[in-house]
């Protein structure tokens, strides 16, 4: 195996402060996030704003990781002041680069002295496109539809032809490693706009491709459900078991998709890929470890996995469920009250359901990040208890400090849990 | 009297309201979001009373809005 000596950077998706904390905690090398309406998750329920840029970039600097802002939707004339303002705020706030698609945004970044990464939405699929964009960008995210051979060839030619970006360094290459894939090439899709006037290219995809469809006979009106598959809904990309092959191409960065997904997804995916990258360099990238990572990845949101187009598949592999196949689901039970650091005990209020000794819990918070733990003991009114019900305050031993902004979830196995059993 | 309520902060500036009925809707060059012409704002919600003649076209706009932030009452 001819593995590169350099380590690949793991780039984490951030759609909220909880995800940011989770990405930092899991060891991400860099994060990407979007603000306002000019990014591909404009419709997300939890939206970051221009005012958050400085805070996010600052927190990343504190932890010595890089922050990139996505400004990669189609932009119109009426967006001009907004994208100029966002770029200016990024320069001021210390964001490391902007992930852009539109020439207008790319050229405005250059005017303001902001480094550019070319978004996968630009569909860069060959060395001449890389050469063209190298005049503007220090890093290029390649099209997700390329094979690893094509990726390796592009990287080889960058070195051979000494193609450098504006900073004077060889142009870096980033590829997607994990997360949702789209049926449309490089995400350029008209379906959502056509059916619901909700443009995917303005970050407002309603994901109707993820539904099941029927075919109707126009002569007699008979309808047939297209059997067993969601014919436009690709399974999620997962490259944890071919990460050595990705590494061999010489890519600089692997990206995890999922700005619309929750903090526990961000934590788990970043941690697994970071561990796997480290394992490749220290010789512990073994089938046993891969199985463990895959089991962990399957515990958080996913539509089932495939390896994408990297190994030469010409056609997508379609999902067999409408939603997630995660082996665990989280159920909200309560919120944090206070923490007693001397005795390492956390107090919560149970707002829904019940909690008992032995339950697996997950804590998520904007500063705390993500904590997985088993409930080893419960105290209600200073008295030991086996369980606790709705409306009660209770204390449990907790390994990390908790805060009032933290939410506590109970983890429950789903029907898909049996699909992932570790080999003996 | 019929009225329009517009929850502006979630607007993604898709342009459909302005394209459909530019007498009532504009696009702000400042933040790229739509502007409900003549409205008054209270706690982030923009409101304006409209005539019966304007109801149908604005209902059509409310249906077409991709982020469903326009409500036509009455």
Coordinates of C-alpha atoms in Angstrom, one line a residue:
Chain A
X1 CA 0.0 0.0 0.0
X2 CA 1.5 3.3 -1.1
X3 CA 0.0 5.7 1.4
X4 CA 0.8 9.3 1.4
X5 CA 2.8 10.6 4.4
X6 CA 0.6 13.7 4.9
X7 CA -2.5 13.5 6.9
X8 CA -5.8 14.4 5.4
X9 CA -7.8 17.2 7.1
X10 CA -11.3 16.4 8.2
X11 CA -13.8 19.2 7.5
X12 CA -16.9 19.2 9.6
X13 CA -20.4 20.6 8.9
X14 CA -21.7 23.2 11.3
X15 CA -25.3 24.3 11.2
X16 CA -25.6 25.4 14.9
X17 CA -23.5 26.2 17.9
X18 CA -24.2 22.7 19.2
X19 CA -22.7 21.3 16.0
X20 CA -19.7 23.7 16.3
X21 CA -19.0 22.5 19.8
X22 CA -19.4 18.9 18.7
X23 CA -17.0 19.3 15.7
X24 CA -14.3 21.0 17.9
X25 CA -14.7 18.3 20.5
X26 CA -14.4 15.5 17.9
X27 CA -11.2 16.9 16.6
X28 CA -12.2 18.4 13.3
X29 CA -9.3 20.2 11.5
X30 CA -11.7 22.8 10.0
X31 CA -15.5 23.6 10.0
X32 CA -17.8 25.1 7.4
X33 CA -21.0 27.0 8.0
X34 CA -23.5 29.2 6.2
X35 CA -25.3 32.4 7.2
X36 CA -28.5 34.1 6.1
X37 CA -30.1 33.0 2.8
X38 CA -27.1 32.7 0.5
X39 CA -26.0 29.1 1.2
X40 CA -27.2 25.7 0.3
X41 CA -29.1 25.2 3.6
X42 CA -31.0 28.5 3.5
X43 CA -34.2 26.7 4.5
X44 CA -32.8 25.1 7.6
X45 CA -34.9 25.7 10.7
X46 CA -32.0 26.8 12.8
X47 CA -30.3 29.5 10.8
X48 CA -27.0 31.2 11.7
X49 CA -26.7 34.9 11.0
X50 CA -24.1 37.5 10.0
X51 CA -23.7 38.4 13.6
X52 CA -22.6 34.8 14.4
X53 CA -19.6 34.9 12.0
X54 CA -17.2 36.6 14.4
X55 CA -18.1 34.2 17.3
X56 CA -17.8 31.1 15.2
X57 CA -14.5 32.1 13.6
X58 CA -13.2 33.2 17.1
X59 CA -14.1 29.9 18.7
X60 CA -12.3 28.0 15.9
X61 CA -9.2 30.2 16.3
X62 CA -9.2 29.5 20.0
X63 CA -9.1 25.8 19.2
X64 CA -6.6 26.2 16.4
X65 CA -8.9 25.0 13.7
X66 CA -9.9 26.8 10.5
X67 CA -13.4 28.1 9.6
X68 CA -14.9 28.4 6.2
X69 CA -18.1 30.1 5.2
X70 CA -20.3 28.7 2.5
X71 CA -21.6 31.3 0.1
X72 CA -22.4 28.9 -2.7
X73 CA -26.0 29.5 -3.8
X74 CA -27.0 31.1 -7.1
X75 CA -26.9 34.9 -6.5
X76 CA -28.9 37.6 -8.1
X77 CA -28.5 41.4 -8.4
X78 CA -30.6 42.0 -5.4
X79 CA -28.2 39.9 -3.3
X80 CA -25.1 42.0 -4.1
X81 CA -25.0 44.1 -0.9
X82 CA -25.7 41.1 1.2
X83 CA -22.9 38.9 -0.1
X84 CA -20.5 41.9 -0.1
X85 CA -21.5 42.5 3.6
X86 CA -21.1 38.8 4.4
X87 CA -17.6 38.7 2.8
X88 CA -16.6 41.9 4.7
X89 CA -17.8 40.4 8.0
X90 CA -15.7 37.2 7.2
X91 CA -12.6 39.3 6.6
X92 CA -13.2 41.2 9.8
X93 CA -14.1 38.1 11.8
X94 CA -11.1 36.1 10.7
X95 CA -12.9 33.4 8.6
X96 CA -10.2 31.5 6.7
X97 CA -11.9 31.1 3.4
X98 CA -15.2 31.3 1.6
X99 CA -16.7 28.4 -0.3
X100 CA -18.1 29.9 -3.5
X101 CA -19.7 28.9 -6.7
X102 CA -20.8 32.1 -8.5
X103 CA -18.2 34.1 -10.3
X104 CA -19.7 37.3 -8.7
X105 CA -18.9 36.0 -5.2
X106 CA -15.5 34.6 -6.3
X107 CA -14.5 38.0 -7.7
X108 CA -15.8 39.9 -4.7
X109 CA -13.7 37.7 -2.5
X110 CA -10.7 38.6 -4.5
X111 CA -11.5 42.3 -4.3
X112 CA -11.8 42.1 -0.5
X113 CA -8.7 39.9 -0.1
X114 CA -10.6 36.8 1.1
X115 CA -9.3 33.3 0.2
X116 CA -11.7 31.2 -2.0
X117 CA -12.5 27.5 -2.0
X118 CA -14.4 26.4 -5.1
X119 CA -17.7 24.7 -4.1
X120 CA -18.6 21.3 -5.4
X121 CA -21.7 23.1 -6.9
X122 CA -19.3 24.4 -9.5
X123 CA -18.9 20.8 -10.8
X124 CA -15.1 20.9 -11.3
X125 CA -14.4 17.5 -13.0
X126 CA -11.1 18.0 -14.9
X127 CA -7.6 19.4 -14.7
X128 CA -8.3 22.4 -17.1
X129 CA -11.2 23.5 -14.8
X130 CA -8.8 23.3 -11.9
X131 CA -6.2 25.3 -13.8
X132 CA -8.9 28.0 -14.6
X133 CA -10.1 28.3 -11.0
X134 CA -6.5 28.2 -9.6
X135 CA -6.3 31.8 -10.6
X136 CA -8.9 32.6 -8.0
X137 CA -8.9 29.7 -5.4
X138 CA -6.5 28.0 -3.1
X139 CA -8.6 24.9 -2.8
X140 CA -11.1 23.2 -5.1
X141 CA -13.8 20.8 -4.0
X142 CA -14.1 18.3 -6.8
X143 CA -17.4 17.0 -8.3
X144 CA -18.8 14.2 -6.2
X145 CA -19.4 12.1 -9.4
X146 CA -15.7 11.5 -10.1
X147 CA -13.9 8.2 -9.6
X148 CA -10.9 7.9 -7.3
X149 CA -8.8 7.3 -10.5
X150 CA -9.9 10.6 -11.9
X151 CA -9.3 12.4 -8.6
X152 CA -5.8 10.9 -8.4
X153 CA -5.0 11.9 -11.9
X154 CA -6.1 15.5 -11.3
X155 CA -3.9 15.7 -8.2
X156 CA -1.0 14.2 -10.1
X157 CA -1.3 16.8 -12.8
X158 CA -1.6 19.7 -10.3
X159 CA 1.9 18.6 -9.0
X160 CA 3.3 17.9 -12.4
X161 CA 2.2 21.2 -13.9
X162 CA 2.9 23.1 -10.6
X163 CA -0.6 24.6 -10.5
X164 CA -0.7 27.1 -7.7
X165 CA -3.5 29.2 -6.2
X166 CA -3.4 32.9 -5.2
X167 CA -1.4 32.2 -2.0
X168 CA 1.3 30.7 -4.1
X169 CA 0.9 27.2 -2.8
X170 CA -0.1 24.1 -4.9
X171 CA -3.9 24.1 -5.3
X172 CA -5.4 21.9 -2.7
X173 CA -8.1 19.3 -3.5
X174 CA -11.1 18.4 -1.3
X175 CA -13.6 15.6 -1.8
X176 CA -16.7 14.5 0.0
X177 CA -16.3 11.5 2.3
X178 CA -19.5 11.1 4.1
X179 CA -23.2 12.2 4.1
X180 CA -26.1 12.8 1.9
X181 CA -25.8 12.5 -1.9
X182 CA -28.1 14.1 -4.4
X183 CA -29.5 12.5 -7.5
X184 CA -28.6 15.6 -9.5
X185 CA -25.0 16.1 -10.7
X186 CA -23.2 18.4 -8.3
X187 CA -26.5 19.3 -6.7
X188 CA -27.7 21.3 -9.7
X189 CA -31.3 20.2 -9.4
X190 CA -34.5 21.8 -10.7
X191 CA -37.0 19.3 -9.2
X192 CA -37.9 21.1 -6.0
X193 CA -38.3 24.4 -7.9
X194 CA -40.4 22.7 -10.5
X195 CA -42.8 21.1 -8.1
X196 CA -42.9 23.5 -5.2
X197 CA -41.3 26.8 -6.4
X198 CA -38.5 26.1 -3.8
X199 CA -35.2 26.3 -5.5
X200 CA -32.4 23.9 -4.5
X201 CA -29.9 26.3 -6.0
X202 CA -31.0 28.9 -3.5
X203 CA -30.7 26.5 -0.6
X204 CA -34.4 25.7 -0.4
X205 CA -34.5 22.1 -1.6
X206 CA -37.6 20.4 -0.2
X207 CA -36.1 17.0 -1.0
X208 CA -39.1 15.6 -2.8
X209 CA -36.6 13.2 -4.5
X210 CA -36.5 11.4 -1.2
X211 CA -40.2 10.3 -1.6
X212 CA -41.6 7.2 -3.0
X213 CA -43.3 7.4 -6.4
X214 CA -46.0 5.7 -8.4
X215 CA -46.2 5.1 -12.1
X216 CA -49.6 5.6 -13.7
X217 CA -50.9 4.0 -16.9
X218 CA -52.3 6.9 -18.9
X219 CA -54.8 4.7 -20.8
X220 CA -56.6 3.1 -17.9
X221 CA -55.4 5.2 -14.9
X222 CA -53.9 2.2 -13.1
X223 CA -51.2 3.1 -10.7
X224 CA -48.2 1.0 -9.7
X225 CA -45.9 1.8 -6.8
X226 CA -42.3 1.6 -7.9
X227 CA -41.2 -1.4 -6.1
X228 CA -39.0 -1.5 -3.0
X229 CA -36.9 1.5 -3.8
X230 CA -37.0 5.3 -3.5
X231 CA -35.9 5.7 -7.1
X232 CA -34.5 9.2 -6.8
X233 CA -33.1 9.1 -3.3
X234 CA -29.5 8.1 -3.2
X235 CA -28.2 6.3 -0.1
X236 CA -25.6 8.2 1.9
X237 CA -22.0 8.3 1.0
X238 CA -19.7 6.4 3.4
X239 CA -16.0 6.0 2.7
X240 CA -14.8 4.8 6.0
X241 CA -13.9 1.4 4.6
X242 CA -12.2 2.8 1.5
X243 CA -10.5 5.7 3.2
X244 CA -7.1 4.3 2.5
X245 CA -7.9 4.5 -1.2
X246 CA -9.1 8.1 -0.8
X247 CA -5.8 8.8 1.0
X248 CA -3.8 7.3 -1.8
X249 CA -5.2 9.8 -4.3
X250 CA -3.3 12.5 -2.4
X251 CA -6.4 14.6 -1.4
X252 CA -5.8 17.3 1.1
X253 CA -9.2 17.5 2.7
X254 CA -12.2 15.2 3.2
X255 CA -15.6 16.8 3.8
X256 CA -18.4 15.5 5.8
X257 CA -21.8 16.6 4.6
X258 CA -24.6 17.5 7.1
X259 CA -25.1 21.1 8.1
X260 CA -28.8 20.2 8.4
X261 CA -28.0 17.2 10.7
X262 CA -27.8 17.2 14.5
X263 CA -24.8 17.7 16.7
X264 CA -24.5 14.0 17.6
X265 CA -24.2 13.2 13.9
X266 CA -21.4 15.8 13.6
X267 CA -19.6 14.4 16.6
X268 CA -19.8 10.8 15.6
X269 CA -18.9 11.2 11.9
X270 CA -16.0 13.6 12.6
X271 CA -14.7 11.4 15.4
X272 CA -14.8 8.2 13.2
X273 CA -13.2 9.8 10.2
X274 CA -10.5 11.6 12.3
X275 CA -9.7 8.3 14.1
X276 CA -9.6 6.5 10.7
X277 CA -7.2 9.2 9.2
X278 CA -4.9 8.8 12.2
X279 CA -5.2 5.0 11.9
X280 CA -4.0 5.1 8.3
X281 CA -0.9 7.0 9.4
X282 CA -0.1 4.8 12.4
X283 CA -0.8 1.5 10.8
X284 CA -4.0 0.6 12.7
X285 CA -6.5 0.9 9.8
X286 CA -7.6 -2.6 10.2
X287 CA -10.9 -4.4 9.3
X288 CA -11.7 -4.7 13.0
X289 CA -11.4 -1.0 13.5
X290 CA -13.3 -0.2 10.3
X291 CA -16.2 -2.4 11.5
X292 CA -16.3 -0.5 14.8
X293 CA -16.4 2.9 13.0
X294 CA -19.0 1.7 10.6
X295 CA -21.2 0.5 13.5
X296 CA -20.8 4.0 15.1
X297 CA -21.6 5.8 11.8
X298 CA -24.7 3.7 11.4
X299 CA -26.0 4.8 14.9
X300 CA -26.6 8.3 13.7
X301 CA -28.7 9.7 10.9
X302 CA -28.2 7.9 7.6
X303 CA -30.2 6.6 4.6
X304 CA -28.1 3.5 4.3
X305 CA -24.6 3.6 2.9
X306 CA -22.8 3.2 -0.4
X307 CA -19.3 4.3 -1.5
X308 CA -20.6 6.8 -4.1
X309 CA -19.1 7.0 -7.5
X310 CA -15.5 6.7 -6.3
X311 CA -15.0 3.0 -7.3
X312 CA -16.5 3.5 -10.8
X313 CA -20.2 3.0 -10.3
X314 CA -22.1 4.7 -13.1
X315 CA -25.5 4.8 -11.4
X316 CA -26.6 5.7 -7.9
X317 CA -27.6 3.2 -5.3
X318 CA -31.1 4.1 -4.1
X319 CA -32.4 4.2 -0.5
X320 CA -34.9 1.6 0.6
X321 CA -36.4 3.9 3.3
X322 CA -37.8 7.4 3.3
X323 CA -36.1 8.6 6.4
X324 CA -33.1 7.5 8.5
X325 CA -31.8 4.0 9.1
X326 CA -29.9 5.0 12.2
X327 CA -29.6 2.2 14.7
X328 CA -30.3 4.6 17.6
X329 CA -32.8 7.4 18.1
X330 CA -32.7 10.1 20.7
X331 CA -35.8 11.0 22.7
X332 CA -35.8 14.4 24.5
X333 CA -36.2 13.9 28.3
X334 CA -35.1 17.1 30.0
X335 CA -32.8 20.1 30.4
X336 CA -29.7 20.9 32.4
X337 CA -30.0 22.8 35.7
X338 CA -26.6 22.9 37.4
X339 CA -23.3 21.0 37.9
X340 CA -21.4 20.2 41.1
X341 CA -17.8 19.8 39.9
X342 CA -16.4 18.6 43.2
X343 CA -18.5 15.5 43.2
X344 CA -19.0 15.3 39.4
X345 CA -22.8 15.3 39.7
X346 CA -25.2 17.0 37.3
X347 CA -28.8 18.1 38.1
X348 CA -31.5 18.0 35.4
X349 CA -35.2 18.5 35.2
X350 CA -37.2 15.7 33.5
X351 CA -39.6 17.4 31.1
X352 CA -40.8 14.3 29.2
X353 CA -41.0 10.5 29.6
X354 CA -39.1 8.6 32.2
X355 CA -35.4 7.9 32.9
X356 CA -34.1 4.9 34.8
X357 CA -30.7 3.6 36.0
X358 CA -28.9 1.8 33.2
X359 CA -30.4 4.0 30.4
X360 CA -28.0 5.4 27.8
X361 CA -28.2 9.2 27.6
X362 CA -26.9 11.8 25.2
X363 CA -26.3 15.4 26.2
X364 CA -26.2 18.2 23.6
X365 CA -25.4 21.8 24.2
X366 CA -24.0 24.9 22.4
X367 CA -21.0 25.1 24.7
X368 CA -20.8 21.6 26.1
X369 CA -21.0 19.8 22.7
X370 CA -22.0 16.2 22.8
X371 CA -21.6 13.7 25.8
X372 CA -22.6 10.1 25.6
X373 CA -23.0 8.4 29.0
X374 CA -24.8 5.6 30.9
X375 CA -27.0 6.5 33.9
X376 CA -25.2 4.8 36.8
X377 CA -27.4 6.2 39.6
X378 CA -30.3 8.6 40.1
X379 CA -31.0 10.8 43.1
X380 CA -34.3 12.5 43.6
X381 CA -34.6 14.9 46.6
X382 CA -31.2 13.5 47.8
X383 CA -32.6 10.0 47.9
X384 CA -31.4 7.2 45.6
X385 CA -34.0 6.1 43.1
X386 CA -34.3 3.5 40.3
X387 CA -36.1 5.9 38.0
X388 CA -37.5 9.4 37.7
X389 CA -40.7 10.7 36.1
X390 CA -41.8 13.8 34.3
X391 CA -41.6 17.2 36.2
X392 CA -39.0 16.0 38.7
X393 CA -35.6 17.4 39.3
X394 CA -32.9 14.7 39.7
X395 CA -29.2 14.3 40.0
X396 CA -26.9 11.8 38.2
X397 CA -23.1 11.3 38.2
X398 CA -21.9 13.0 35.1
X399 CA -18.3 13.0 33.7
X400 CA -18.5 16.5 32.1
X401 CA -19.7 19.8 33.3
X402 CA -23.2 20.6 32.1
X403 CA -25.0 23.9 31.6
X404 CA -28.6 25.2 31.7
X405 CA -28.5 25.5 27.9
X406 CA -27.9 21.7 27.6
X407 CA -30.6 19.2 26.5
X408 CA -30.7 15.6 27.7
X409 CA -31.9 12.8 25.5
X410 CA -32.4 9.1 26.1
X411 CA -31.0 6.8 23.5
X412 CA -33.2 4.0 22.2
X413 CA -32.3 1.2 19.8
X414 CA -34.3 1.2 16.5
X415 CA -35.5 -1.6 14.3
X416 CA -32.3 -1.2 12.2
X417 CA -30.0 -2.0 15.2
X418 CA -29.8 -5.7 14.2
X419 CA -28.4 -4.8 10.8
X420 CA -25.1 -3.8 12.3
X421 CA -23.7 -6.5 14.5
X422 CA -20.0 -6.4 15.0
X423 CA -18.1 -9.4 13.7
X424 CA -16.9 -11.8 16.5
Chain B
X1 CA -60.6 44.0 6.3
X2 CA -58.2 41.5 4.7
X3 CA -54.6 41.8 5.6
X4 CA -51.1 40.4 4.8
X5 CA -48.7 39.2 7.5
X6 CA -45.1 38.7 6.4
X7 CA -42.6 37.0 8.7
X8 CA -39.6 38.6 7.0
X9 CA -36.6 37.2 8.8
X10 CA -37.0 33.7 7.2
X11 CA -37.2 35.2 3.6
X12 CA -34.7 33.7 1.2
X13 CA -35.1 36.4 -1.4
X14 CA -36.4 34.0 -4.1
X15 CA -38.1 36.8 -5.9
X16 CA -41.5 35.1 -6.6
X17 CA -43.6 37.8 -4.7
X18 CA -41.9 40.7 -6.6
X19 CA -42.2 38.9 -9.9
X20 CA -45.9 38.2 -9.3
X21 CA -47.1 41.5 -7.9
X22 CA -44.6 44.3 -7.9
X23 CA -47.2 46.9 -6.7
X24 CA -47.1 45.3 -3.3
X25 CA -43.7 43.5 -3.2
X26 CA -40.2 44.7 -3.7
X27 CA -36.7 43.3 -3.1
X28 CA -34.4 45.1 -0.7
X29 CA -31.0 45.8 -2.1
X30 CA -29.7 46.0 1.4
X31 CA -30.3 42.5 2.6
X32 CA -31.7 40.8 -0.4
X33 CA -35.0 40.0 1.3
X34 CA -38.5 40.9 0.1
X35 CA -40.2 44.1 1.3
X36 CA -44.0 44.3 1.8
X37 CA -44.7 47.8 0.5
X38 CA -46.6 50.1 2.9
X39 CA -46.5 47.7 5.8
X40 CA -45.7 48.4 9.4
X41 CA -43.5 46.1 11.5
X42 CA -44.2 44.8 15.0
X43 CA -41.9 42.2 16.6
X44 CA -40.4 41.2 13.3
X45 CA -43.8 40.7 11.6
X46 CA -44.8 43.1 8.8
X47 CA -48.5 43.7 8.4
X48 CA -50.7 45.7 6.0
X49 CA -54.5 45.9 5.4
X50 CA -55.4 45.3 1.8
X51 CA -58.4 45.7 -0.4
X52 CA -60.6 42.7 -1.5
X53 CA -59.2 43.1 -5.0
X54 CA -55.7 42.3 -3.8
X55 CA -56.6 39.2 -1.8
X56 CA -56.5 36.6 -4.6
X57 CA -53.1 37.6 -6.1
X58 CA -51.5 37.7 -2.6
X59 CA -53.0 34.3 -1.7
X60 CA -51.4 33.0 -4.8
X61 CA -48.1 34.5 -3.7
X62 CA -48.5 33.0 -0.2
X63 CA -49.0 29.6 -1.8
X64 CA -46.0 30.1 -4.0
X65 CA -43.7 31.3 -1.3
X66 CA -41.1 28.5 -0.8
X67 CA -40.6 29.2 2.9
X68 CA -44.3 29.8 3.7
X69 CA -43.8 33.1 5.5
X70 CA -46.7 35.0 4.0
X71 CA -50.2 34.8 5.4
X72 CA -53.3 36.4 3.9
X73 CA -56.2 36.8 6.4
X74 CA -59.8 37.7 5.9

